Amino acid sequence: MAKQQMLQFVTVGKEMPSKRPPELRAKDFHEIYGEFSDPKAAEQSGRCSQCGVPYCQAHCPLSNNIPDWLRMTAEGRLQEAYDLSQATNTFPEICGRICPQDRLCEGNCVIEQSGHGTVTIGSVEKYITDTAWEQGWVKPIRPAVEREESVGIVGAGPAGLAAADRLRRMGFKVTIYDKYDRAGGLMTYGIPGFKLEKPVVMRRYEQLVDGGVEFVMNCRIGDAMDFAALRGKHDALLIATGVYKARDIKAPGVGLKGIVQALDYLTASNRQSFGDSVPEIESGELNADGKRVVVIGGGDTAMDCVRTAIRQGAVSVKCLYRRDRANMPGSQRETQNAEEEGVEFVWLSAPKGFVGEGAVTGVMVQRMRLGPPDATGRQMPELIEGADYVEDVDIVITALGFEPEEIPTLWNVPDLEVTRWGTVKADFRTHATNLPGVYAAGDIVRGASLVVWAIRDGREAADSIADYLSQSARVAAE
């Protein structure tokens, strides 16, 4: 039976859930993709070729058992599909929405490589878990046995939340400390609602609270809480702060008013979506309404900024990127969505400086061409002499990536080893740092990366912490 329902890629074409029309979706911050119906999800799942060597699974950071839960979906066994999906992924409905599937599972799908169009894995993953929430298949966290050991987690982003979920299910006492007033990290304040509506994140937070995880919000380590005291309070610690320090741009005029950082801009917009009063939005400082906007950068954060500016009512939105479309780091799917909504991409261009009296009025743009490849294999941009021009602008948003904060200094823990890039140095297998009982996971270890990698790191770190605490308990009992 299963054989007949699968391998339909020759007769059934690739189909994504319907997108709302650009002229409608550009007016709000709701998600742009619709939901599969039961028959459509089964039909699209049935296109899977059930590979002997599933490249989709091999290219998933979480090694999700994709072929099996696609088969179950095609056969109408949705609760089993959810159980299998949840077994390897703490937040499948979030990954289904924001993972760059075109660079991971779907981009390496065998039938995509053969020209038949990939299986729409991300959309099916989202559908399975959304259905699970609706049907009540997502069960509360109720540990079979309660443990006495306590684990403190610094950071309520995807790595911290994934670790907390896993540890709490094992019965450990878990407390999460975070500098923001809401949990979720960049999932809450960095990613706009049109990609990830906030109730999707908040219901996972509520699940953790209901399961006994304690949250201490508005808490900055080194300020409100001493790191040494934190170590004394808990039997083990996990550092999962992420990286939030924006990379600076060095060019004439960078101090002009109207040049803002991407995370400040996105956080303000997301706070407004929660219903918060945001003075920077009301004053226009972080509001693109009626303005000419230039975003600098080519990653997913830049895509979030240009699409947010459109929804705020910008007169025009242009994105400057120093390489071409084929070499940009951001998702091609997101780039297409942005273009549909009215964003103009200016490829092979970079800022040389900014002009204005007190406030920015223009970006000095220098044209580039691609030269020989660098050590990574990517072609290096080269300056085209005499091709500079000035782009008139009212607000410039810099989205050049993030770097780690100086944790040993900020937390007064000079013994904590960091790499030459400033990330916390941790064993790549166990996530243990050089400090006994202290672990680290997510972007603070690997640098700015994807949510799915943070989830993987958090889960792995949780398992290592559990092993460490169990071994410590055995030693104490002897």
Short mmCIF file of C-alpha atoms in Angstrom, two decimals:
data_model
loop_
_atom_site.label_atom_id
_atom_site.label_comp_id
_atom_site.label_asym_id
_atom_site.label_seq_id
_atom_site.Cartn_x
_atom_site.Cartn_y
_atom_site.Cartn_z
CA MET A 1 0.00 0.00 0.00
CA ALA A 2 2.74 2.44 0.98
CA LYS A 3 4.63 1.67 -2.21
CA GLN A 4 1.63 2.69 -4.33
CA GLN A 5 1.12 5.94 -2.43
CA MET A 6 4.73 7.03 -2.75
CA LEU A 7 6.97 7.71 -5.76
CA GLN A 8 4.34 9.98 -7.32
CA PHE A 9 6.83 12.66 -8.42
CA VAL A 10 6.55 11.68 -12.09
CA THR A 11 2.79 12.23 -12.28
CA VAL A 12 2.27 14.82 -9.51
CA GLY A 13 3.96 18.20 -9.78
CA LYS A 14 5.56 20.18 -6.98
CA GLU A 15 3.10 22.49 -5.26
CA MET A 16 3.58 24.90 -2.38
CA PRO A 17 0.77 26.15 -0.13
CA SER A 18 -0.86 29.18 -1.67
CA LYS A 19 0.69 32.59 -0.98
CA ARG A 20 -1.41 35.61 -0.27
CA PRO A 21 -1.18 38.17 -3.09
CA PRO A 22 1.73 40.61 -2.65
CA GLU A 23 -0.52 43.67 -2.62
CA LEU A 24 -2.44 42.21 0.35
CA ARG A 25 0.32 40.60 2.40
CA ALA A 26 2.53 43.70 2.15
CA LYS A 27 -0.03 45.55 4.28
CA ASP A 28 0.26 43.39 7.40
CA PHE A 29 2.63 41.18 9.37
CA HIS A 30 0.69 37.92 9.10
CA GLU A 31 2.33 34.85 7.61
CA ILE A 32 2.18 34.84 3.83
CA TYR A 33 1.73 31.09 3.22
CA GLY A 34 -1.52 29.25 3.66
CA GLU A 35 -1.89 25.76 5.12
CA PHE A 36 -2.10 22.50 3.21
CA SER A 37 -5.39 20.63 3.36
CA ASP A 38 -5.27 16.96 4.38
CA PRO A 39 -5.53 15.67 0.78
CA LYS A 40 -2.97 18.17 -0.54
CA ALA A 41 -0.45 17.36 2.22
CA ALA A 42 -0.87 13.65 1.48
CA GLU A 43 -0.52 14.25 -2.27
CA GLN A 44 2.67 16.31 -1.93
CA SER A 45 4.17 13.89 0.61
CA GLY A 46 3.47 11.06 -1.82
CA ARG A 47 5.90 12.62 -4.29
CA CYS A 48 8.81 11.43 -2.09
CA SER A 49 10.98 8.83 -3.82
CA GLN A 50 11.81 7.07 -0.52
CA CYS A 51 15.54 7.09 -1.29
CA GLY A 52 17.76 4.36 0.05
CA VAL A 53 20.19 7.11 1.03
CA PRO A 54 17.97 10.10 1.95
CA TYR A 55 20.00 13.20 1.13
CA CYS A 56 17.25 15.36 2.67
CA GLN A 57 17.88 13.75 6.06
CA ALA A 58 21.66 13.85 5.61
CA HIS A 59 21.54 17.62 4.99
CA CYS A 60 19.22 18.35 7.92
CA PRO A 61 21.21 19.53 10.99
CA LEU A 62 18.78 17.58 13.19
CA SER A 63 18.89 14.44 11.00
CA ASN A 64 15.10 14.49 10.91
CA ASN A 65 13.63 11.21 9.66
CA ILE A 66 12.02 13.01 6.73
CA PRO A 67 11.23 10.11 4.36
CA ASP A 68 9.37 8.19 7.06
CA TRP A 69 7.17 11.05 8.23
CA LEU A 70 6.45 11.95 4.61
CA ARG A 71 5.29 8.37 4.03
CA MET A 72 3.12 8.47 7.14
CA THR A 73 1.56 11.74 5.98
CA ALA A 74 0.84 10.26 2.56
CA GLU A 75 -0.86 7.32 4.28
CA GLY A 76 -2.94 9.58 6.53
CA ARG A 77 -1.05 8.55 9.71
CA LEU A 78 -0.59 12.13 10.85
CA GLN A 79 -0.25 11.54 14.60
CA GLU A 80 2.49 9.00 13.98
CA ALA A 81 4.14 11.48 11.60
CA TYR A 82 4.08 14.12 14.33
CA ASP A 83 5.50 11.76 16.95
CA LEU A 84 8.37 10.86 14.63
CA SER A 85 9.03 14.49 13.70
CA GLN A 86 8.97 15.62 17.34
CA ALA A 87 11.39 12.85 18.32
CA THR A 88 14.31 14.63 16.66
CA ASN A 89 13.12 18.24 16.56
CA THR A 90 11.96 20.23 19.58
CA PHE A 91 10.20 22.86 17.44
CA PRO A 92 9.24 21.33 14.05
CA GLU A 93 6.52 23.91 13.35
CA ILE A 94 9.11 26.69 13.75
CA CYS A 95 11.68 25.00 11.51
CA GLY A 96 8.97 24.35 8.94
CA ARG A 97 8.38 28.09 8.79
CA ILE A 98 11.86 29.62 8.95
CA CYS A 99 14.45 27.02 7.92
CA PRO A 100 16.07 27.81 4.55
CA GLN A 101 14.88 24.50 3.11
CA ASP A 102 16.16 25.52 -0.32
CA ARG A 103 19.69 25.33 1.11
CA LEU A 104 19.15 22.25 3.31
CA CYS A 105 16.68 19.38 2.91
CA GLU A 106 14.74 20.51 -0.16
CA GLY A 107 17.82 21.77 -1.96
CA ASN A 108 19.33 18.30 -1.71
CA CYS A 109 16.19 16.32 -2.52
CA VAL A 110 16.99 13.64 -5.13
CA ILE A 111 13.98 14.38 -7.30
CA GLU A 112 14.90 18.08 -7.24
CA GLN A 113 18.31 17.13 -8.61
CA SER A 114 16.64 15.02 -11.32
CA GLY A 115 14.52 17.95 -12.49
CA HIS A 116 11.11 16.98 -11.10
CA GLY A 117 10.89 19.65 -8.42
CA THR A 118 11.62 19.05 -4.75
CA VAL A 119 9.22 17.60 -2.22
CA THR A 120 7.89 20.57 -0.23
CA ILE A 121 9.31 19.22 3.02
CA GLY A 122 9.11 22.42 5.07
CA SER A 123 5.44 23.00 4.31
CA VAL A 124 4.54 19.42 5.21
CA GLU A 125 6.57 19.68 8.44
CA LYS A 126 4.67 22.85 9.39
CA TYR A 127 1.35 21.24 8.50
CA ILE A 128 2.00 18.12 10.58
CA THR A 129 2.78 20.02 13.78
CA ASP A 130 0.11 22.71 13.34
CA THR A 131 -2.37 19.83 13.00
CA ALA A 132 -0.90 18.21 16.12
CA TRP A 133 -1.54 21.38 18.15
CA GLU A 134 -5.12 21.61 16.81
CA GLN A 135 -5.85 17.96 17.58
CA GLY A 136 -4.29 17.97 21.05
CA TRP A 137 -1.49 15.56 20.15
CA VAL A 138 1.14 17.89 21.64
CA LYS A 139 1.29 16.60 25.19
CA PRO A 140 2.31 18.57 28.31
CA ILE A 141 5.77 18.01 29.74
CA ARG A 142 5.29 15.55 32.59
CA PRO A 143 8.56 13.87 33.68
CA ALA A 144 8.22 10.25 34.80
CA VAL A 145 10.76 10.85 37.59
CA GLU A 146 11.76 14.09 39.28
CA ARG A 147 15.48 14.71 39.77
CA GLU A 148 17.05 16.78 42.53
CA GLU A 149 19.70 18.37 40.31
CA SER A 150 19.21 21.90 39.06
CA VAL A 151 20.32 23.35 35.70
CA GLY A 152 20.57 27.05 34.93
CA ILE A 153 20.35 28.19 31.30
CA VAL A 154 21.44 31.66 30.25
CA GLY A 155 19.49 32.61 27.14
CA ALA A 156 15.89 31.91 26.14
CA GLY A 157 16.56 31.57 22.42
CA PRO A 158 16.19 28.35 20.41
CA ALA A 159 19.28 26.64 21.91
CA GLY A 160 18.26 27.45 25.48
CA LEU A 161 14.62 26.50 24.99
CA ALA A 162 15.50 23.24 23.22
CA ALA A 163 17.88 22.30 26.05
CA ALA A 164 15.29 23.23 28.69
CA ASP A 165 12.64 21.09 27.03
CA ARG A 166 14.91 18.06 26.88
CA LEU A 167 16.26 18.45 30.42
CA ARG A 168 12.85 19.01 31.95
CA ARG A 169 11.47 15.89 30.27
CA MET A 170 14.29 14.00 32.00
CA GLY A 171 13.10 15.40 35.32
CA PHE A 172 15.77 18.00 36.06
CA LYS A 173 14.89 21.34 37.65
CA VAL A 174 15.46 24.01 34.99
CA THR A 175 15.68 27.79 35.29
CA ILE A 176 16.19 30.04 32.24
CA TYR A 177 17.64 33.55 32.60
CA ASP A 178 17.23 36.05 29.77
CA LYS A 179 17.85 39.75 29.24
CA TYR A 180 14.59 40.31 27.35
CA ASP A 181 11.08 40.56 28.74
CA ARG A 182 9.82 37.70 26.54
CA ALA A 183 11.30 34.31 25.76
CA GLY A 184 12.32 33.23 22.28
CA GLY A 185 15.39 35.34 21.55
CA LEU A 186 15.65 36.21 17.87
CA MET A 187 12.59 34.03 17.14
CA THR A 188 10.58 36.57 19.12
CA TYR A 189 12.31 39.88 18.46
CA GLY A 190 14.49 39.29 15.39
CA ILE A 191 12.23 37.40 12.96
CA PRO A 192 9.15 39.27 11.69
CA GLY A 193 5.65 37.90 12.03
CA PHE A 194 5.20 37.39 8.28
CA LYS A 195 7.72 34.55 8.59
CA LEU A 196 6.95 33.40 12.13
CA GLU A 197 3.84 34.64 13.89
CA LYS A 198 4.54 35.17 17.56
CA PRO A 199 1.80 32.94 19.04
CA VAL A 200 3.68 30.01 17.46
CA VAL A 201 6.69 30.83 19.67
CA MET A 202 4.69 31.81 22.74
CA ARG A 203 2.77 28.54 22.90
CA ARG A 204 6.10 26.68 23.18
CA TYR A 205 7.10 29.06 25.98
CA GLU A 206 3.78 28.37 27.72
CA GLN A 207 4.33 24.63 27.30
CA LEU A 208 7.67 24.93 29.10
CA VAL A 209 6.17 27.03 31.90
CA ASP A 210 3.34 24.53 32.31
CA GLY A 211 5.94 21.77 32.40
CA GLY A 212 7.76 23.34 35.34
CA VAL A 213 10.53 25.36 33.70
CA GLU A 214 11.16 28.60 35.58
CA PHE A 215 11.89 31.79 33.62
CA VAL A 216 13.72 34.80 35.07
CA MET A 217 13.29 37.59 32.54
CA ASN A 218 14.84 41.07 32.30
CA CYS A 219 17.95 39.56 33.84
CA ARG A 220 21.42 40.49 32.61
CA ILE A 221 24.25 38.32 33.89
CA GLY A 222 27.01 40.48 35.30
CA ASP A 223 24.45 43.11 36.26
CA ALA A 224 21.26 41.76 37.84
CA MET A 225 22.84 38.36 38.47
CA ASP A 226 26.46 37.43 39.23
CA PHE A 227 27.83 34.53 37.20
CA ALA A 228 29.67 33.05 40.18
CA ALA A 229 26.46 33.14 42.21
CA LEU A 230 24.67 31.45 39.32
CA ARG A 231 27.21 28.62 39.32
CA GLY A 232 26.72 28.22 43.06
CA LYS A 233 22.96 28.08 42.71
CA HIS A 234 22.84 25.35 40.05
CA ASP A 235 24.50 21.97 39.58
CA ALA A 236 25.24 22.76 35.93
CA LEU A 237 25.00 25.78 33.63
CA LEU A 238 24.38 26.21 29.92
CA ILE A 239 25.46 29.39 28.13
CA ALA A 240 23.07 29.91 25.22
CA THR A 241 23.05 33.67 24.83
CA GLY A 242 23.32 33.86 21.06
CA VAL A 243 25.22 36.68 19.37
CA TYR A 244 23.67 40.15 19.33
CA LYS A 245 26.54 42.58 18.77
CA ALA A 246 26.07 44.12 15.32
CA ARG A 247 29.04 44.26 12.99
CA ASP A 248 30.07 47.85 12.43
CA ILE A 249 30.37 49.48 9.05
CA LYS A 250 33.44 51.68 8.64
CA ALA A 251 32.79 54.52 6.21
CA PRO A 252 32.54 58.32 6.23
CA GLY A 253 29.29 59.59 7.74
CA VAL A 254 28.40 56.48 9.76
CA GLY A 255 27.38 58.60 12.75
CA LEU A 256 24.61 60.45 10.92
CA LYS A 257 21.09 60.21 12.30
CA GLY A 258 18.96 57.83 10.30
CA ILE A 259 21.59 55.08 10.02
CA VAL A 260 20.24 52.28 12.21
CA GLN A 261 21.14 48.69 13.02
CA ALA A 262 19.01 45.85 11.77
CA LEU A 263 18.27 44.26 15.14
CA ASP A 264 17.18 47.56 16.69
CA TYR A 265 14.87 48.09 13.73
CA LEU A 266 13.38 44.58 13.77
CA THR A 267 13.00 44.50 17.55
CA ALA A 268 11.04 47.76 17.51
CA SER A 269 8.73 46.43 14.80
CA ASN A 270 8.17 43.12 16.59
CA ARG A 271 7.44 44.91 19.86
CA GLN A 272 4.80 46.94 18.07
CA SER A 273 3.29 43.69 16.76
CA PHE A 274 2.96 42.53 20.38
CA GLY A 275 1.03 45.73 21.13
CA ASP A 276 3.85 47.38 23.06
CA SER A 277 4.29 51.15 23.03
CA VAL A 278 7.47 51.80 21.03
CA PRO A 279 8.64 55.43 21.20
CA GLU A 280 11.19 54.88 18.40
CA ILE A 281 8.37 53.82 16.07
CA GLU A 282 6.15 56.72 17.08
CA SER A 283 8.96 59.28 16.64
CA GLY A 284 9.84 57.88 13.22
CA GLU A 285 13.39 56.93 14.24
CA LEU A 286 12.76 53.23 13.52
CA ASN A 287 9.78 53.65 11.25
CA ALA A 288 10.03 53.50 7.43
CA ASP A 289 6.59 55.00 6.79
CA GLY A 290 6.80 57.46 3.90
CA LYS A 291 10.58 57.11 3.62
CA ARG A 292 13.15 56.03 1.06
CA VAL A 293 14.91 53.05 2.60
CA VAL A 294 18.24 51.43 1.80
CA VAL A 295 19.20 48.16 3.48
CA ILE A 296 22.84 47.06 3.36
CA GLY A 297 23.47 43.31 3.41
CA GLY A 298 22.47 40.09 1.65
CA GLY A 299 21.60 37.65 4.44
CA ASP A 300 18.29 36.58 5.94
CA THR A 301 18.33 39.53 8.37
CA ALA A 302 18.54 41.93 5.43
CA MET A 303 15.56 40.15 3.84
CA ASP A 304 13.60 40.60 7.08
CA CYS A 305 14.43 44.32 7.11
CA VAL A 306 13.44 45.08 3.51
CA ARG A 307 10.15 43.25 3.86
CA THR A 308 9.42 44.97 7.18
CA ALA A 309 10.07 48.37 5.59
CA ILE A 310 7.56 47.59 2.84
CA ARG A 311 4.92 46.79 5.45
CA GLN A 312 5.64 49.96 7.38
CA GLY A 313 4.75 51.97 4.28
CA ALA A 314 8.12 52.93 2.79
CA VAL A 315 8.06 54.94 -0.45
CA SER A 316 10.88 52.80 -1.85
CA VAL A 317 13.07 49.99 -0.53
CA LYS A 318 16.42 49.07 -2.04
CA CYS A 319 18.84 46.40 -0.90
CA LEU A 320 22.56 46.83 -1.63
CA TYR A 321 24.64 43.68 -1.82
CA ARG A 322 28.26 43.49 -2.95
CA ARG A 323 27.92 40.18 -4.79
CA ASP A 324 25.30 38.91 -7.25
CA ARG A 325 22.09 36.98 -6.63
CA ALA A 326 23.74 33.57 -7.04
CA ASN A 327 26.30 34.37 -4.33
CA MET A 328 24.08 35.96 -1.71
CA PRO A 329 23.85 34.12 1.64
CA GLY A 330 20.14 34.73 2.15
CA SER A 331 17.35 32.38 1.07
CA GLN A 332 16.44 32.60 -2.62
CA ARG A 333 12.82 31.99 -1.66
CA GLU A 334 12.88 35.02 0.63
CA THR A 335 14.50 37.12 -2.08
CA GLN A 336 11.71 36.19 -4.47
CA ASN A 337 9.06 37.04 -1.86
CA ALA A 338 10.72 40.42 -1.29
CA GLU A 339 10.81 41.22 -5.00
CA GLU A 340 7.13 40.32 -5.33
CA GLU A 341 6.37 42.80 -2.55
CA GLY A 342 8.22 45.66 -4.25
CA VAL A 343 11.81 45.50 -2.99
CA GLU A 344 14.53 46.42 -5.49
CA PHE A 345 17.83 44.56 -5.22
CA VAL A 346 20.90 46.43 -6.37
CA TRP A 347 23.43 43.68 -6.96
CA LEU A 348 27.20 44.19 -7.05
CA SER A 349 27.04 47.39 -5.04
CA ALA A 350 28.45 48.48 -1.69
CA PRO A 351 28.37 51.64 0.45
CA LYS A 352 31.40 53.89 0.21
CA GLY A 353 30.06 56.43 2.69
CA PHE A 354 27.05 58.49 3.71
CA VAL A 355 26.15 62.13 3.12
CA GLY A 356 23.95 64.56 5.01
CA GLU A 357 23.91 67.43 7.48
CA GLY A 358 23.15 65.86 10.85
CA ALA A 359 20.84 63.28 9.28
CA VAL A 360 21.58 60.96 6.39
CA THR A 361 20.28 62.04 2.99
CA GLY A 362 22.28 59.82 0.68
CA VAL A 363 24.40 56.70 0.37
CA MET A 364 27.58 56.89 -1.71
CA VAL A 365 27.36 53.66 -3.69
CA GLN A 366 30.31 52.04 -5.39
CA ARG A 367 29.75 49.50 -8.15
CA MET A 368 31.50 46.13 -7.97
CA ARG A 369 32.32 43.18 -10.19
CA LEU A 370 33.19 39.62 -9.22
CA GLY A 371 36.85 38.67 -9.41
CA PRO A 372 38.76 35.47 -8.66
CA PRO A 373 37.52 33.18 -5.86
CA ASP A 374 38.87 33.49 -2.31
CA ALA A 375 39.92 30.64 -0.01
CA THR A 376 36.28 29.62 0.49
CA GLY A 377 35.66 29.35 -3.25
CA ARG A 378 33.39 32.40 -3.49
CA GLN A 379 34.27 35.04 -6.04
CA MET A 380 35.62 38.18 -4.42
CA PRO A 381 33.97 41.53 -5.26
CA GLU A 382 36.24 44.09 -6.89
CA LEU A 383 35.71 47.83 -7.14
CA ILE A 384 34.86 49.34 -10.53
CA GLU A 385 36.70 52.64 -10.66
CA GLY A 386 34.68 55.73 -11.59
CA ALA A 387 31.27 54.07 -11.26
CA ASP A 388 30.25 55.65 -7.93
CA TYR A 389 26.91 57.40 -7.49
CA VAL A 390 24.74 58.76 -4.67
CA GLU A 391 21.46 57.07 -3.74
CA ASP A 392 18.99 59.44 -2.08
CA VAL A 393 17.70 58.04 1.18
CA ASP A 394 15.84 58.87 4.40
CA ILE A 395 16.80 55.83 6.47
CA VAL A 396 19.66 53.32 6.14
CA ILE A 397 19.48 49.93 7.83
CA THR A 398 22.73 48.01 8.24
CA ALA A 399 22.38 44.22 8.25
CA LEU A 400 25.97 43.03 8.15
CA GLY A 401 25.72 40.18 10.64
CA PHE A 402 26.37 39.70 14.33
CA GLU A 403 29.35 39.07 16.58
CA PRO A 404 29.57 37.75 20.14
CA GLU A 405 29.71 40.07 23.10
CA GLU A 406 32.78 39.90 25.34
CA ILE A 407 31.29 37.48 27.85
CA PRO A 408 34.40 36.95 30.03
CA THR A 409 34.55 40.71 30.61
CA LEU A 410 30.82 41.42 30.87
CA TRP A 411 30.25 38.52 33.26
CA ASN A 412 33.50 38.95 35.19
CA VAL A 413 34.58 35.40 34.42
CA PRO A 414 38.10 35.79 32.96
CA ASP A 415 38.80 32.05 33.21
CA LEU A 416 36.15 31.22 30.59
CA GLU A 417 38.00 30.35 27.39
CA VAL A 418 36.92 31.96 24.15
CA THR A 419 38.12 31.59 20.57
CA ARG A 420 39.95 34.25 18.59
CA TRP A 421 36.56 35.26 17.19
CA GLY A 422 35.20 35.86 20.70
CA THR A 423 32.84 32.86 20.70
CA VAL A 424 32.82 30.61 23.77
CA LYS A 425 35.20 27.69 23.32
CA ALA A 426 33.36 24.41 23.83
CA ASP A 427 33.95 20.78 22.93
CA PHE A 428 32.19 20.12 19.64
CA ARG A 429 30.86 16.77 20.87
CA THR A 430 29.84 17.46 24.47
CA HIS A 431 29.51 21.28 24.37
CA ALA A 432 31.49 21.43 27.62
CA THR A 433 33.54 24.57 28.26
CA ASN A 434 36.81 24.62 30.22
CA LEU A 435 34.86 25.43 33.42
CA PRO A 436 33.56 22.32 35.26
CA GLY A 437 29.81 21.95 34.93
CA VAL A 438 29.50 24.83 32.44
CA TYR A 439 28.37 24.11 28.89
CA ALA A 440 27.70 26.33 25.87
CA ALA A 441 25.53 25.88 22.79
CA GLY A 442 24.13 27.71 19.80
CA ASP A 443 25.39 30.87 18.15
CA ILE A 444 27.58 31.84 21.11
CA VAL A 445 29.72 28.83 20.15
CA ARG A 446 29.38 28.52 16.38
CA GLY A 447 28.80 32.19 15.54
CA ALA A 448 25.68 33.63 13.89
CA SER A 449 23.89 30.70 12.30
CA LEU A 450 20.48 29.11 11.76
CA VAL A 451 17.77 28.36 14.31
CA VAL A 452 17.88 24.68 13.35
CA TRP A 453 21.56 24.45 14.30
CA ALA A 454 20.82 26.11 17.64
CA ILE A 455 18.10 23.55 18.32
CA ARG A 456 20.50 20.73 17.55
CA ASP A 457 23.20 22.21 19.79
CA GLY A 458 20.75 22.74 22.64
CA ARG A 459 19.51 19.16 22.48
CA GLU A 460 23.03 17.76 22.38
CA ALA A 461 24.16 19.97 25.27
CA ALA A 462 21.17 18.82 27.32
CA ASP A 463 22.15 15.20 26.84
CA SER A 464 25.75 15.97 27.87
CA ILE A 465 24.57 17.84 30.97
CA ALA A 466 22.32 14.92 31.91
CA ASP A 467 25.27 12.52 31.58
CA TYR A 468 27.47 14.83 33.66
CA LEU A 469 24.90 15.16 36.44
CA SER A 470 24.15 11.43 36.48
CA GLN A 471 27.82 10.61 36.72
CA SER A 472 28.26 13.17 39.51
CA ALA A 473 25.33 11.59 41.36
CA ARG A 474 26.88 8.12 41.05
CA VAL A 475 30.23 9.38 42.34
CA ALA A 476 28.52 11.07 45.30
CA ALA A 477 26.65 7.88 46.13
CA GLU A 478 29.79 5.73 46.21
#
